[in-house]
């Protein structure tokens, strides 16, 4: 049984940094796309960043480029999102997701992902 568990998150002031991590268990396939999505109240879920384990390639949404960094440890079991220069509009529930195929990373389309974590809250105050 595949499980994704997010950790980190919390509340910060605008301009500060925060790190969220996702630990996966039960995922036996070595090639995986691990991604972060977010959803604010009343808004659609949107892709933030993704990491493809086979070649360690990374993908970012336009709003994440230059401020957020996605990384993965050598075991491939923990994928982290380091967020800097946070803005109030970054406040949302952040979700970790896993997919088998590379195109899920490229497209950052929620429909392409097979497994999801429960989500973790990130709140940025002005």
PDB file of C-alpha atoms in Angstrom:
ATOM      1  CA  UNK A   1       0.000   0.000   0.000  1.00  0.00           C
ATOM      2  CA  UNK A   2       1.467   3.326  -1.085  1.00  0.00           C
ATOM      3  CA  UNK A   3       1.436   6.099   1.483  1.00  0.00           C
ATOM      4  CA  UNK A   4       2.590   9.696   1.197  1.00  0.00           C
ATOM      5  CA  UNK A   5       3.051  11.721   4.352  1.00  0.00           C
ATOM      6  CA  UNK A   6       3.773  15.438   4.343  1.00  0.00           C
ATOM      7  CA  UNK A   7       5.678  17.222   7.089  1.00  0.00           C
ATOM      8  CA  UNK A   8       6.881  20.743   7.774  1.00  0.00           C
ATOM      9  CA  UNK A   9       4.642  23.630   6.857  1.00  0.00           C
ATOM     10  CA  UNK A  10       3.175  26.081   9.315  1.00  0.00           C
ATOM     11  CA  UNK A  11       2.859  29.852   9.537  1.00  0.00           C
ATOM     12  CA  UNK A  12       5.458  32.431   8.518  1.00  0.00           C
ATOM     13  CA  UNK A  13       5.677  36.117   7.684  1.00  0.00           C
ATOM     14  CA  UNK A  14       5.916  37.386   4.128  1.00  0.00           C
ATOM     15  CA  UNK A  15       9.468  37.200   2.825  1.00  0.00           C
ATOM     16  CA  UNK A  16      10.418  34.279   5.032  1.00  0.00           C
ATOM     17  CA  UNK A  17      11.237  30.713   4.027  1.00  0.00           C
ATOM     18  CA  UNK A  18       9.637  27.383   4.744  1.00  0.00           C
ATOM     19  CA  UNK A  19      10.316  23.775   3.860  1.00  0.00           C
ATOM     20  CA  UNK A  20       7.811  20.988   3.373  1.00  0.00           C
ATOM     21  CA  UNK A  21       8.759  17.360   2.899  1.00  0.00           C
ATOM     22  CA  UNK A  22       7.013  14.251   1.658  1.00  0.00           C
ATOM     23  CA  UNK A  23       7.972  10.736   2.651  1.00  0.00           C
ATOM     24  CA  UNK A  24       6.674   7.860   0.555  1.00  0.00           C
ATOM     25  CA  UNK A  25       6.374   4.246   1.610  1.00  0.00           C
ATOM     26  CA  UNK A  26       5.178   1.142  -0.173  1.00  0.00           C
ATOM     27  CA  UNK A  27       6.117   2.501  -3.606  1.00  0.00           C
ATOM     28  CA  UNK A  28       8.258  -0.224  -5.116  1.00  0.00           C
ATOM     29  CA  UNK A  29       8.697   1.163  -8.630  1.00  0.00           C
ATOM     30  CA  UNK A  30      12.051   2.915  -8.882  1.00  0.00           C
ATOM     31  CA  UNK A  31      11.060   5.477 -11.513  1.00  0.00           C
ATOM     32  CA  UNK A  32       8.676   7.999 -10.055  1.00  0.00           C
ATOM     33  CA  UNK A  33       7.491  11.520 -10.469  1.00  0.00           C
ATOM     34  CA  UNK A  34       7.061  13.228  -7.115  1.00  0.00           C
ATOM     35  CA  UNK A  35       5.250  16.545  -7.170  1.00  0.00           C
ATOM     36  CA  UNK A  36       3.815  19.268  -5.026  1.00  0.00           C
ATOM     37  CA  UNK A  37       0.416  20.803  -5.604  1.00  0.00           C
ATOM     38  CA  UNK A  38      -1.438  23.439  -3.654  1.00  0.00           C
ATOM     39  CA  UNK A  39      -5.001  24.507  -3.186  1.00  0.00           C
ATOM     40  CA  UNK A  40      -6.266  27.674  -1.582  1.00  0.00           C
ATOM     41  CA  UNK A  41      -9.878  28.008  -0.385  1.00  0.00           C
ATOM     42  CA  UNK A  42     -12.212  28.522  -3.316  1.00  0.00           C
ATOM     43  CA  UNK A  43      -9.491  27.934  -5.864  1.00  0.00           C
ATOM     44  CA  UNK A  44      -8.537  25.086  -8.143  1.00  0.00           C
ATOM     45  CA  UNK A  45      -5.670  22.764  -7.202  1.00  0.00           C
ATOM     46  CA  UNK A  46      -2.521  23.821  -9.047  1.00  0.00           C
ATOM     47  CA  UNK A  47       0.848  22.251  -9.652  1.00  0.00           C
ATOM     48  CA  UNK A  48       3.833  23.816  -7.928  1.00  0.00           C
ATOM     49  CA  UNK A  49       6.904  21.723  -8.695  1.00  0.00           C
ATOM     50  CA  UNK A  50       7.936  18.193  -9.596  1.00  0.00           C
ATOM     51  CA  UNK A  51      10.975  15.923  -9.439  1.00  0.00           C
ATOM     52  CA  UNK A  52      11.545  12.909 -11.678  1.00  0.00           C
ATOM     53  CA  UNK A  53      13.701  10.341  -9.913  1.00  0.00           C
ATOM     54  CA  UNK A  54      15.190   8.582 -12.970  1.00  0.00           C
ATOM     55  CA  UNK A  55      17.160  11.575 -14.198  1.00  0.00           C
ATOM     56  CA  UNK A  56      16.637  13.987 -11.290  1.00  0.00           C
ATOM     57  CA  UNK A  57      15.005  16.508 -13.575  1.00  0.00           C
ATOM     58  CA  UNK A  58      12.895  19.244 -12.027  1.00  0.00           C
ATOM     59  CA  UNK A  59       9.853  21.169 -13.196  1.00  0.00           C
ATOM     60  CA  UNK A  60       8.269  24.327 -11.853  1.00  0.00           C
ATOM     61  CA  UNK A  61       5.143  26.367 -12.322  1.00  0.00           C
ATOM     62  CA  UNK A  62       5.715  29.952 -13.370  1.00  0.00           C
ATOM     63  CA  UNK A  63       5.055  31.310  -9.878  1.00  0.00           C
ATOM     64  CA  UNK A  64       7.513  28.886  -8.271  1.00  0.00           C
ATOM     65  CA  UNK A  65      10.486  29.508 -10.548  1.00  0.00           C
ATOM     66  CA  UNK A  66      13.268  31.352  -8.781  1.00  0.00           C
ATOM     67  CA  UNK A  67      11.638  31.111  -5.339  1.00  0.00           C
ATOM     68  CA  UNK A  68      10.979  27.418  -4.785  1.00  0.00           C
ATOM     69  CA  UNK A  69      13.357  24.469  -5.047  1.00  0.00           C
ATOM     70  CA  UNK A  70      12.278  20.839  -5.218  1.00  0.00           C
ATOM     71  CA  UNK A  71      14.756  18.137  -4.236  1.00  0.00           C
ATOM     72  CA  UNK A  72      14.907  14.472  -3.393  1.00  0.00           C
ATOM     73  CA  UNK A  73      17.153  12.481  -1.089  1.00  0.00           C
ATOM     74  CA  UNK A  74      19.296   9.612  -2.341  1.00  0.00           C
ATOM     75  CA  UNK A  75      16.854   6.989  -1.142  1.00  0.00           C
ATOM     76  CA  UNK A  76      14.181   8.597  -3.368  1.00  0.00           C
ATOM     77  CA  UNK A  77      11.780   8.256  -0.476  1.00  0.00           C
ATOM     78  CA  UNK A  78      11.720  11.883   0.645  1.00  0.00           C
ATOM     79  CA  UNK A  79      10.987  14.792  -1.658  1.00  0.00           C
ATOM     80  CA  UNK A  80      11.186  18.300  -0.288  1.00  0.00           C
ATOM     81  CA  UNK A  81      10.038  21.714  -1.393  1.00  0.00           C
ATOM     82  CA  UNK A  82      12.078  24.639  -0.119  1.00  0.00           C
ATOM     83  CA  UNK A  83      10.085  27.844  -0.431  1.00  0.00           C
ATOM     84  CA  UNK A  84      11.670  31.267  -0.080  1.00  0.00           C
ATOM     85  CA  UNK A  85      10.478  34.852  -0.413  1.00  0.00           C
ATOM     86  CA  UNK A  86       7.025  33.657   0.509  1.00  0.00           C
ATOM     87  CA  UNK A  87       4.019  35.826  -0.249  1.00  0.00           C
ATOM     88  CA  UNK A  88       0.536  35.847   1.273  1.00  0.00           C
ATOM     89  CA  UNK A  89      -0.786  34.432  -2.006  1.00  0.00           C
ATOM     90  CA  UNK A  90       1.340  31.322  -1.401  1.00  0.00           C
ATOM     91  CA  UNK A  91      -0.942  30.433   1.498  1.00  0.00           C
ATOM     92  CA  UNK A  92      -2.667  27.141   0.738  1.00  0.00           C
ATOM     93  CA  UNK A  93      -2.900  23.499   1.575  1.00  0.00           C
ATOM     94  CA  UNK A  94       0.118  21.831  -0.011  1.00  0.00           C
ATOM     95  CA  UNK A  95      -0.208  18.269  -1.275  1.00  0.00           C
ATOM     96  CA  UNK A  96       2.409  15.730  -2.216  1.00  0.00           C
ATOM     97  CA  UNK A  97       1.632  13.427  -5.145  1.00  0.00           C
ATOM     98  CA  UNK A  98       3.264  10.501  -6.930  1.00  0.00           C
ATOM     99  CA  UNK A  99       3.002   9.213 -10.469  1.00  0.00           C
ATOM    100  CA  UNK A 100       4.691   6.499 -12.509  1.00  0.00           C
ATOM    101  CA  UNK A 101       5.373   8.404 -15.689  1.00  0.00           C
ATOM    102  CA  UNK A 102       7.609  11.257 -16.685  1.00  0.00           C
ATOM    103  CA  UNK A 103       4.879  13.207 -18.470  1.00  0.00           C
ATOM    104  CA  UNK A 104       3.142  13.750 -15.138  1.00  0.00           C
ATOM    105  CA  UNK A 105       6.136  15.832 -14.093  1.00  0.00           C
ATOM    106  CA  UNK A 106       6.250  17.708 -17.384  1.00  0.00           C
ATOM    107  CA  UNK A 107       2.549  18.574 -17.383  1.00  0.00           C
ATOM    108  CA  UNK A 108       2.056  19.043 -13.607  1.00  0.00           C
ATOM    109  CA  UNK A 109      -1.505  17.906 -14.221  1.00  0.00           C
ATOM    110  CA  UNK A 110      -3.225  16.592 -11.102  1.00  0.00           C
ATOM    111  CA  UNK A 111      -5.152  14.055 -13.182  1.00  0.00           C
ATOM    112  CA  UNK A 112      -1.875  12.320 -14.082  1.00  0.00           C
ATOM    113  CA  UNK A 113      -1.022  11.452 -10.486  1.00  0.00           C
ATOM    114  CA  UNK A 114      -1.883   8.175  -8.844  1.00  0.00           C
ATOM    115  CA  UNK A 115      -1.217   8.751  -5.167  1.00  0.00           C
ATOM    116  CA  UNK A 116      -1.761  11.695  -2.853  1.00  0.00           C
ATOM    117  CA  UNK A 117      -0.863  12.760   0.636  1.00  0.00           C
ATOM    118  CA  UNK A 118      -3.314  14.281   3.085  1.00  0.00           C
ATOM    119  CA  UNK A 119      -1.942  17.766   2.678  1.00  0.00           C
ATOM    120  CA  UNK A 120      -0.255  20.242   4.967  1.00  0.00           C
ATOM    121  CA  UNK A 121      -1.135  23.863   5.626  1.00  0.00           C
ATOM    122  CA  UNK A 122       1.159  26.732   4.717  1.00  0.00           C
ATOM    123  CA  UNK A 123       0.096  30.190   5.860  1.00  0.00           C
ATOM    124  CA  UNK A 124       1.956  33.372   4.963  1.00  0.00           C
ATOM    125  CA  UNK A 125       1.023  36.567   6.787  1.00  0.00           C
ATOM    126  CA  UNK A 126       1.647  40.045   5.451  1.00  0.00           C
TER     127      UNK A 126
END
